[in-house]
């Protein structure tokens, strides 16, 4: 184990009759960033829970060369405390004559941050930091506990490309100290920018482990899904007349059949646009849909006016996880023949497993939960569809399926507003994009201008590619 931070051999786990993991092997080398990929339900979460001691394994061995720590998507930081205080909660406060010395604690944390390569002031409030900086504070806290291997579980799901680039640079610097990382993500572009090796799970089995330099994007997709997929082709849709007009601090219009992307860095205001159109308090904003004023600030009245909203946080805002799939499909209105209607929606939107209708929504993978929320939003054929980061934390197969649903909805003539922190998603799906900075529209890109690089430049207000490394 001198060169290994972690070794897993023959790891297996079954829940009832379902085999979640079957004979999985994985080795993690010191100083390595090892990507762990797979669709929702492939076994990644079960593997992580076993490593954390939350779930007992049925078979297999786990040997860690040093301490093992975990950084999850919510990070577990306290925004109201400083960086030094957050880390000291794990590291311990330095004392002088029996009393806490904040100066000595801050100096100790500063040295630790420097050793990990994190350029953040220990006195800064965590709540004032960018999301990529918060991730690295959480990583530093894990290192302070003596961890030689750290599992990063979907920590980048809400990061736009420029912040992800900074996080990647920070992690590459941090691994020089010998710390190794298992990096769990659904965003394949991150793997090529960040990881040394990659392991793919499918149906609880290890499909492949390879050096990232030796694999292609299509190869990874094939391993993850089991089939090589043709790249999505952006079809030329005929667009109708202007359907949505929005006036206020942010003003824009959307034509019938058009997918308008709204993006920017975290805090730019892009997601606020989606929330207002979805029913949040509207301030001084007004909007019309097909020349009829929309009742902004009233979610029920908006739904009656033909507006469907897919919120960004499916757990807290988009669903009731303890209710059945059928009940989540018809939260606001219970139609006649509800069971048959729910079964048809499950079939149409390819929700898995096939018998999911009466299962609690919580029992489904994240991608399939999101398909249920899409089905609820789309089954009534809305005239305006508003989405807030709809594929965050969703596996590649479900992501492609959800994008297909968007295109079908647009082809039916709906106006679509897609707010996303994922520039790659906007570039792949949108017909036009608004880039926001400081609550204002800073730039507008037409279909033939849409690339992740151009969106990133616009988000940072830079025309120099060297200033925005993707």
Coordinates of C-alpha atoms in Angstrom, one line a residue:
X1 CA 0.0 0.0 0.0
X2 CA 3.0 2.3 -0.1
X3 CA 1.8 3.9 -3.4
X4 CA -1.9 3.3 -2.8
X5 CA -4.2 5.6 -0.8
X6 CA -7.1 3.1 -1.1
X7 CA -7.7 -0.4 -2.4
X8 CA -11.1 -2.0 -2.9
X9 CA -11.4 -5.6 -3.9
X10 CA -14.6 -7.6 -4.7
X11 CA -17.0 -5.2 -3.1
X12 CA -20.6 -6.5 -3.2
X13 CA -23.9 -5.3 -1.7
X14 CA -27.5 -6.4 -2.2
X15 CA -30.7 -4.7 -1.0
X16 CA -33.3 -7.4 -0.9
X17 CA -33.3 -9.0 -4.3
X18 CA -31.5 -6.1 -6.0
X19 CA -27.7 -6.3 -6.4
X20 CA -26.4 -2.8 -6.0
X21 CA -22.7 -3.7 -6.2
X22 CA -21.2 -6.9 -7.6
X23 CA -17.5 -7.7 -7.2
X24 CA -16.3 -4.1 -7.7
X25 CA -12.5 -3.4 -7.7
X26 CA -11.0 0.0 -7.5
X27 CA -7.5 1.3 -6.6
X28 CA -6.6 4.9 -5.7
X29 CA -3.0 6.0 -6.0
X30 CA -1.4 8.7 -3.9
X31 CA -1.6 12.1 -5.5
X32 CA -4.2 10.9 -8.0
X33 CA -7.5 12.3 -9.1
X34 CA -9.7 9.3 -10.0
X35 CA -13.1 10.0 -11.6
X36 CA -15.9 7.7 -10.7
X37 CA -18.7 7.7 -13.3
X38 CA -22.0 5.9 -14.0
X39 CA -25.7 6.6 -14.4
X40 CA -27.9 7.3 -11.4
X41 CA -28.4 3.8 -10.0
X42 CA -25.2 2.4 -11.3
X43 CA -23.8 1.8 -7.7
X44 CA -21.7 4.9 -7.0
X45 CA -23.8 6.1 -4.0
X46 CA -23.8 2.6 -2.5
X47 CA -20.0 2.4 -2.9
X48 CA -19.5 5.8 -1.2
X49 CA -21.9 4.9 1.6
X50 CA -19.9 1.7 2.3
X51 CA -16.6 3.6 2.3
X52 CA -18.2 6.0 4.8
X53 CA -19.4 3.2 7.0
X54 CA -23.1 4.2 6.6
X55 CA -23.9 0.9 4.8
X56 CA -22.4 -2.5 5.6
X57 CA -20.8 -4.5 2.7
X58 CA -21.9 -8.0 2.0
X59 CA -18.5 -9.1 0.7
X60 CA -15.1 -7.6 -0.3
X61 CA -12.2 -5.9 1.3
X62 CA -11.3 -2.2 1.8
X63 CA -7.8 -1.2 2.7
X64 CA -7.0 2.5 3.3
X65 CA -3.4 3.6 3.4
X66 CA -4.4 6.6 5.5
X67 CA -7.4 8.5 6.6
X68 CA -10.5 8.7 4.4
X69 CA -12.7 11.8 4.3
X70 CA -15.8 12.9 2.3
X71 CA -16.9 16.2 0.8
X72 CA -20.5 16.1 -0.3
X73 CA -22.5 18.5 -2.5
X74 CA -23.8 20.5 0.4
X75 CA -20.2 20.9 1.7
X76 CA -21.3 21.2 5.4
X77 CA -19.8 24.6 5.9
X78 CA -21.3 27.4 8.0
X79 CA -21.6 30.6 6.0
X80 CA -21.7 32.9 9.0
X81 CA -18.3 31.7 10.3
X82 CA -14.9 32.5 8.9
X83 CA -12.8 30.1 6.9
X84 CA -10.5 29.7 10.0
X85 CA -13.5 29.0 12.3
X86 CA -15.0 26.4 9.9
X87 CA -11.7 24.5 9.6
X88 CA -11.0 24.8 13.4
X89 CA -14.3 23.0 14.1
X90 CA -12.4 19.9 12.7
X91 CA -8.8 20.8 13.4
X92 CA -9.4 22.3 16.8
X93 CA -8.7 25.8 18.1
X94 CA -5.2 26.8 19.1
X95 CA -5.1 27.8 22.8
X96 CA -2.8 30.1 24.7
X97 CA -2.9 29.9 28.5
X98 CA -6.1 27.8 28.4
X99 CA -8.0 30.3 26.2
X100 CA -8.7 30.2 22.5
X101 CA -6.3 32.3 20.5
X102 CA -8.0 33.4 17.3
X103 CA -4.8 34.9 16.0
X104 CA -2.9 31.7 16.4
X105 CA -5.7 29.6 15.0
X106 CA -5.9 31.9 12.0
X107 CA -2.1 31.6 11.4
X108 CA -2.3 27.8 11.7
X109 CA -5.2 27.6 9.2
X110 CA -3.4 30.1 6.8
X111 CA -0.4 27.7 6.8
X112 CA -2.7 24.8 6.1
X113 CA -4.4 26.6 3.2
X114 CA -1.1 27.4 1.7
X115 CA 0.1 23.8 2.0
X116 CA -3.0 22.7 0.0
X117 CA -2.6 25.6 -2.5
X118 CA -5.8 27.4 -1.6
X119 CA -5.6 31.2 -2.0
X120 CA -8.3 32.2 0.5
X121 CA -8.0 34.5 3.5
X122 CA -8.6 32.6 6.8
X123 CA -10.5 35.6 8.1
X124 CA -13.0 35.7 5.1
X125 CA -16.6 34.7 5.9
X126 CA -17.4 31.5 4.1
X127 CA -20.7 33.0 2.9
X128 CA -18.7 35.6 0.9
X129 CA -16.7 33.1 -1.1
X130 CA -17.4 31.8 -4.6
X131 CA -18.6 28.2 -4.7
X132 CA -15.3 26.8 -6.0
X133 CA -13.5 28.5 -3.1
X134 CA -16.0 26.9 -0.7
X135 CA -15.3 23.5 -2.1
X136 CA -11.6 24.0 -1.5
X137 CA -12.2 25.2 2.0
X138 CA -14.1 21.9 2.6
X139 CA -11.2 20.0 1.0
X140 CA -8.7 21.8 3.3
X141 CA -10.9 20.9 6.3
X142 CA -10.7 17.2 5.3
X143 CA -6.9 17.4 4.9
X144 CA -6.7 19.0 8.4
X145 CA -8.3 15.8 9.8
X146 CA -5.4 13.8 8.4
X147 CA -7.2 12.5 5.3
X148 CA -4.9 11.0 2.7
X149 CA -7.8 10.2 0.4
X150 CA -10.9 12.4 -0.1
X151 CA -14.2 11.5 -1.9
X152 CA -15.6 14.5 -3.7
X153 CA -19.2 13.7 -4.3
X154 CA -20.9 15.9 -6.9
X155 CA -19.2 19.0 -5.6
X156 CA -19.2 20.7 -9.0
X157 CA -22.9 20.2 -10.0
X158 CA -23.8 23.9 -9.6
X159 CA -20.5 25.4 -10.9
X160 CA -20.4 27.2 -14.2
X161 CA -17.4 26.5 -16.4
X162 CA -15.1 29.3 -15.3
X163 CA -15.5 28.5 -11.6
X164 CA -15.1 24.8 -12.4
X165 CA -11.8 25.7 -14.2
X166 CA -10.6 27.4 -11.0
X167 CA -11.6 24.4 -8.9
X168 CA -9.8 22.0 -11.2
X169 CA -6.6 24.2 -11.0
X170 CA -6.9 24.2 -7.1
X171 CA -7.4 20.4 -7.0
X172 CA -4.4 19.8 -9.3
X173 CA -2.3 22.0 -7.0
X174 CA -3.6 20.3 -3.8
X175 CA -2.8 16.8 -5.0
X176 CA 0.9 17.7 -5.0
X177 CA 0.9 17.1 -1.2
X178 CA 0.1 13.4 -1.9
X179 CA -3.6 13.6 -1.1
X180 CA -5.7 11.4 -3.5
X181 CA -9.2 12.1 -4.7
X182 CA -12.2 10.0 -5.8
X183 CA -14.1 12.5 -8.0
X184 CA -17.8 11.7 -8.6
X185 CA -19.4 13.7 -11.3
X186 CA -21.9 13.5 -14.2
X187 CA -20.2 16.2 -16.2
X188 CA -17.9 14.4 -18.6
X189 CA -16.0 17.5 -19.7
X190 CA -14.6 17.7 -16.1
X191 CA -13.1 14.3 -16.4
X192 CA -10.8 15.3 -19.3
X193 CA -9.9 18.5 -17.7
X194 CA -9.1 17.2 -14.2
X195 CA -8.8 13.4 -13.7
X196 CA -5.8 11.1 -14.2
X197 CA -7.8 7.8 -14.3
X198 CA -11.5 7.0 -14.6
X199 CA -13.6 4.0 -13.4
X200 CA -17.1 3.5 -14.8
X201 CA -19.8 1.5 -13.0
X202 CA -22.9 0.1 -14.7
X203 CA -25.6 -1.9 -13.0
X204 CA -23.5 -2.4 -10.0
X205 CA -20.4 -3.7 -11.9
X206 CA -17.1 -2.2 -12.8
X207 CA -17.2 -1.8 -16.6
X208 CA -13.8 -0.2 -17.1
X209 CA -10.9 1.5 -15.5
X210 CA -8.5 3.5 -17.8
X211 CA -6.1 6.4 -18.0
X212 CA -8.1 9.4 -19.1
X213 CA -5.5 10.2 -21.7
X214 CA -6.4 6.9 -23.4
X215 CA -10.2 7.4 -23.7
X216 CA -12.6 9.5 -25.7
X217 CA -15.8 11.3 -24.8
X218 CA -17.8 8.8 -27.0
X219 CA -16.0 5.9 -25.4
X220 CA -17.0 7.1 -21.9
X221 CA -20.6 7.5 -23.0
X222 CA -20.5 4.0 -24.4
X223 CA -19.2 2.6 -21.1
X224 CA -21.7 4.5 -19.0
X225 CA -24.8 3.7 -21.1
X226 CA -23.8 0.4 -22.6
X227 CA -24.4 1.6 -26.2
X228 CA -22.5 4.1 -28.3
X229 CA -24.8 7.1 -28.9
X230 CA -25.0 9.2 -32.0
X231 CA -24.3 12.9 -31.0
X232 CA -27.4 14.9 -30.7
X233 CA -28.1 17.0 -33.9
X234 CA -29.6 20.4 -33.4
X235 CA -32.6 20.5 -35.7
X236 CA -33.7 23.7 -37.4
X237 CA -37.1 24.4 -36.0
X238 CA -39.4 27.0 -37.5
X239 CA -40.0 29.8 -34.9
X240 CA -43.4 31.5 -34.5
X241 CA -44.2 35.0 -33.5
X242 CA -43.1 36.5 -30.2
X243 CA -44.9 34.6 -27.4
X244 CA -43.4 35.9 -24.2
X245 CA -42.4 39.5 -23.5
X246 CA -40.7 40.4 -20.2
X247 CA -40.2 44.1 -19.1
X248 CA -38.3 45.3 -16.1
X249 CA -34.7 45.4 -14.9
X250 CA -34.2 42.5 -17.3
X251 CA -36.2 42.8 -20.5
X252 CA -36.4 40.2 -23.3
X253 CA -38.8 38.3 -25.5
X254 CA -39.1 34.6 -26.6
X255 CA -40.7 33.4 -29.8
X256 CA -43.0 30.4 -29.9
X257 CA -40.9 27.3 -30.5
X258 CA -37.7 29.0 -29.3
X259 CA -35.5 27.8 -26.4
X260 CA -33.9 30.8 -24.8
X261 CA -30.9 30.1 -22.6
X262 CA -30.3 32.5 -19.6
X263 CA -26.9 32.0 -18.0
X264 CA -24.1 33.6 -16.0
X265 CA -21.9 33.0 -13.0
X266 CA -23.5 32.1 -9.7
X267 CA -25.1 35.2 -8.3
X268 CA -25.4 36.9 -11.7
X269 CA -29.2 36.9 -11.5
X270 CA -29.8 34.3 -14.3
X271 CA -31.7 31.9 -12.0
X272 CA -33.7 34.7 -10.5
X273 CA -35.3 35.2 -14.0
X274 CA -36.5 31.6 -13.9
X275 CA -37.8 31.9 -10.4
X276 CA -39.8 35.1 -11.2
X277 CA -41.4 33.6 -14.2
X278 CA -42.1 30.5 -12.2
X279 CA -44.1 32.4 -9.5
X280 CA -41.6 34.0 -7.1
X281 CA -42.2 37.7 -6.1
X282 CA -41.8 39.7 -9.2
X283 CA -40.8 43.2 -7.9
X284 CA -41.1 45.7 -10.7
X285 CA -41.1 43.1 -13.5
X286 CA -44.1 42.5 -15.8
X287 CA -44.6 39.9 -18.5
X288 CA -47.2 39.0 -21.2
X289 CA -47.8 35.6 -22.9
X290 CA -49.5 35.9 -26.2
X291 CA -50.4 39.5 -25.4
X292 CA -52.1 38.5 -22.1
X293 CA -50.6 39.8 -18.9
X294 CA -49.1 37.1 -16.7
X295 CA -50.0 37.0 -13.0
X296 CA -46.4 37.0 -11.8
X297 CA -46.0 36.2 -8.1
X298 CA -49.0 33.8 -8.2
X299 CA -47.8 30.2 -9.0
X300 CA -51.3 28.8 -9.2
X301 CA -52.6 31.5 -11.5
X302 CA -49.5 31.2 -13.7
X303 CA -50.2 27.5 -14.1
X304 CA -53.8 28.3 -15.1
X305 CA -52.3 30.7 -17.7
X306 CA -50.3 28.0 -19.4
X307 CA -47.0 28.3 -17.6
X308 CA -45.1 25.2 -16.4
X309 CA -42.1 25.6 -14.1
X310 CA -39.4 23.1 -13.3
X311 CA -37.5 24.3 -10.2
X312 CA -33.8 24.0 -9.6
X313 CA -34.1 22.1 -6.3
X314 CA -36.2 19.0 -6.9
X315 CA -35.9 17.8 -3.3
X316 CA -37.1 21.0 -1.6
X317 CA -39.1 22.6 -4.3
X318 CA -40.0 20.2 -7.1
X319 CA -41.4 17.1 -5.4
X320 CA -42.6 15.3 -2.3
X321 CA -40.2 12.4 -2.1
X322 CA -42.3 10.4 0.4
X323 CA -45.3 10.3 -2.0
X324 CA -45.7 7.9 -4.8
X325 CA -44.7 8.7 -8.4
X326 CA -48.4 8.8 -9.3
X327 CA -49.1 11.3 -6.6
X328 CA -46.2 13.5 -7.6
X329 CA -47.4 13.5 -11.2
X330 CA -50.7 15.0 -10.1
X331 CA -49.9 17.1 -7.1
X332 CA -52.2 20.0 -7.9
X333 CA -55.0 18.3 -9.9
X334 CA -56.2 14.7 -9.6
X335 CA -57.7 13.6 -12.9
X336 CA -60.1 10.8 -13.6
X337 CA -58.3 7.6 -14.5
X338 CA -55.3 8.8 -12.5
X339 CA -53.6 5.4 -12.3
X340 CA -53.8 4.8 -16.1
X341 CA -52.7 8.4 -16.8
X342 CA -49.7 8.0 -14.5
X343 CA -48.7 4.7 -16.1
X344 CA -48.9 6.3 -19.5
X345 CA -46.7 9.2 -18.4
X346 CA -44.2 6.8 -16.8
X347 CA -44.0 5.0 -20.2
X348 CA -43.8 8.1 -22.3
X349 CA -41.1 9.8 -20.3
X350 CA -39.2 6.5 -19.8
X351 CA -39.2 6.6 -16.0
X352 CA -37.5 3.5 -14.6
X353 CA -38.1 1.0 -13.2
X354 CA -41.2 0.4 -15.3
X355 CA -43.3 -0.5 -12.3
X356 CA -42.5 2.8 -10.6
X357 CA -46.0 4.3 -10.6
X358 CA -46.8 3.3 -7.0
X359 CA -43.3 3.5 -5.6
X360 CA -42.2 6.4 -3.4
X361 CA -40.4 9.0 -5.5
X362 CA -37.4 8.8 -3.1
X363 CA -36.8 5.2 -4.3
X364 CA -35.9 6.4 -7.8
X365 CA -32.5 7.6 -9.0
X366 CA -32.0 11.4 -9.4
X367 CA -32.4 11.2 -13.1
X368 CA -35.7 9.3 -13.0
X369 CA -37.0 11.7 -10.3
X370 CA -36.3 14.6 -12.7
X371 CA -38.1 12.7 -15.5
X372 CA -41.2 12.6 -13.2
X373 CA -41.0 16.4 -12.6
X374 CA -40.6 16.9 -16.4
X375 CA -43.6 14.7 -17.0
X376 CA -45.7 16.7 -14.6
X377 CA -44.7 20.0 -16.3
X378 CA -45.1 18.8 -19.9
X379 CA -48.1 16.6 -19.9
X380 CA -50.6 19.5 -20.1
X381 CA -48.6 21.0 -23.1
X382 CA -47.7 24.4 -21.6
X383 CA -47.5 27.5 -23.7
X384 CA -44.5 28.7 -21.6
X385 CA -42.0 26.3 -20.0
X386 CA -39.5 27.7 -17.5
X387 CA -36.6 25.7 -16.2
X388 CA -34.1 26.4 -13.4
X389 CA -30.9 24.3 -13.8
X390 CA -33.0 21.2 -14.7
X391 CA -30.1 18.7 -15.2
X392 CA -27.9 19.5 -12.2
X393 CA -26.7 16.2 -10.7
X394 CA -28.3 14.1 -13.5
X395 CA -26.5 11.3 -15.3
X396 CA -25.6 11.5 -19.0
X397 CA -28.3 9.2 -20.2
X398 CA -31.1 11.1 -18.3
X399 CA -29.6 14.4 -19.4
X400 CA -29.9 13.5 -23.1
X401 CA -33.4 12.3 -22.5
X402 CA -34.4 15.5 -20.7
X403 CA -32.9 17.6 -23.5
X404 CA -35.0 15.6 -26.0
X405 CA -38.1 16.4 -24.0
X406 CA -37.2 20.1 -24.2
X407 CA -36.9 19.9 -28.0
X408 CA -40.2 18.1 -28.3
X409 CA -41.9 20.8 -26.2
X410 CA -40.4 23.5 -28.4
X411 CA -41.5 21.7 -31.5
X412 CA -45.1 21.8 -30.2
X413 CA -44.8 25.6 -30.2
X414 CA -44.0 26.3 -26.6
X415 CA -41.8 29.2 -25.6
X416 CA -39.0 27.9 -23.4
X417 CA -36.8 29.8 -20.9
X418 CA -33.9 27.7 -19.7
X419 CA -31.8 29.1 -16.9
X420 CA -28.6 27.1 -16.3
X421 CA -25.2 27.4 -14.7
X422 CA -23.9 24.8 -17.2
X423 CA -22.6 26.6 -20.2
X424 CA -22.2 23.3 -22.1
X425 CA -25.9 22.7 -21.7
X426 CA -26.9 26.1 -23.0
X427 CA -24.6 25.7 -26.0
X428 CA -26.0 22.3 -26.8
X429 CA -29.7 23.1 -26.3
X430 CA -30.5 26.8 -26.7
X431 CA -31.5 28.6 -29.9
X432 CA -30.3 31.9 -28.4
X433 CA -28.7 32.9 -25.1
X434 CA -28.7 35.9 -22.7
X435 CA -25.6 36.2 -20.5
X436 CA -26.2 38.0 -17.2
X437 CA -23.8 39.9 -14.9
X438 CA -24.8 41.8 -11.8
X439 CA -28.5 41.3 -12.4
X440 CA -28.4 42.7 -15.9
X441 CA -28.2 41.3 -19.4
X442 CA -24.6 41.8 -20.4
X443 CA -24.6 40.0 -23.8
X444 CA -26.8 38.2 -26.2
X445 CA -25.6 35.3 -28.4
X446 CA -27.3 34.0 -31.5
X447 CA -27.5 30.3 -32.4
X448 CA -24.4 30.3 -34.5
X449 CA -22.4 32.0 -31.8
X450 CA -23.3 29.5 -29.0
X451 CA -20.2 27.8 -27.6
X452 CA -19.3 27.2 -24.0
X453 CA -16.1 29.3 -24.5
X454 CA -18.0 32.3 -25.8
X455 CA -20.6 32.1 -23.0
X456 CA -17.8 32.0 -20.4
X457 CA -16.1 35.0 -21.9
X458 CA -19.4 36.9 -21.9
X459 CA -20.1 35.9 -18.3
X460 CA -16.7 37.3 -17.1
X461 CA -16.9 40.3 -19.4
X462 CA -13.8 39.3 -21.2
X463 CA -12.9 39.0 -24.9
X464 CA -9.5 37.4 -24.1
X465 CA -9.7 33.7 -23.9
X466 CA -6.6 33.5 -21.7
X467 CA -8.6 35.3 -19.0
X468 CA -11.2 32.5 -18.9
X469 CA -9.6 29.1 -18.9
X470 CA -12.1 26.3 -19.6

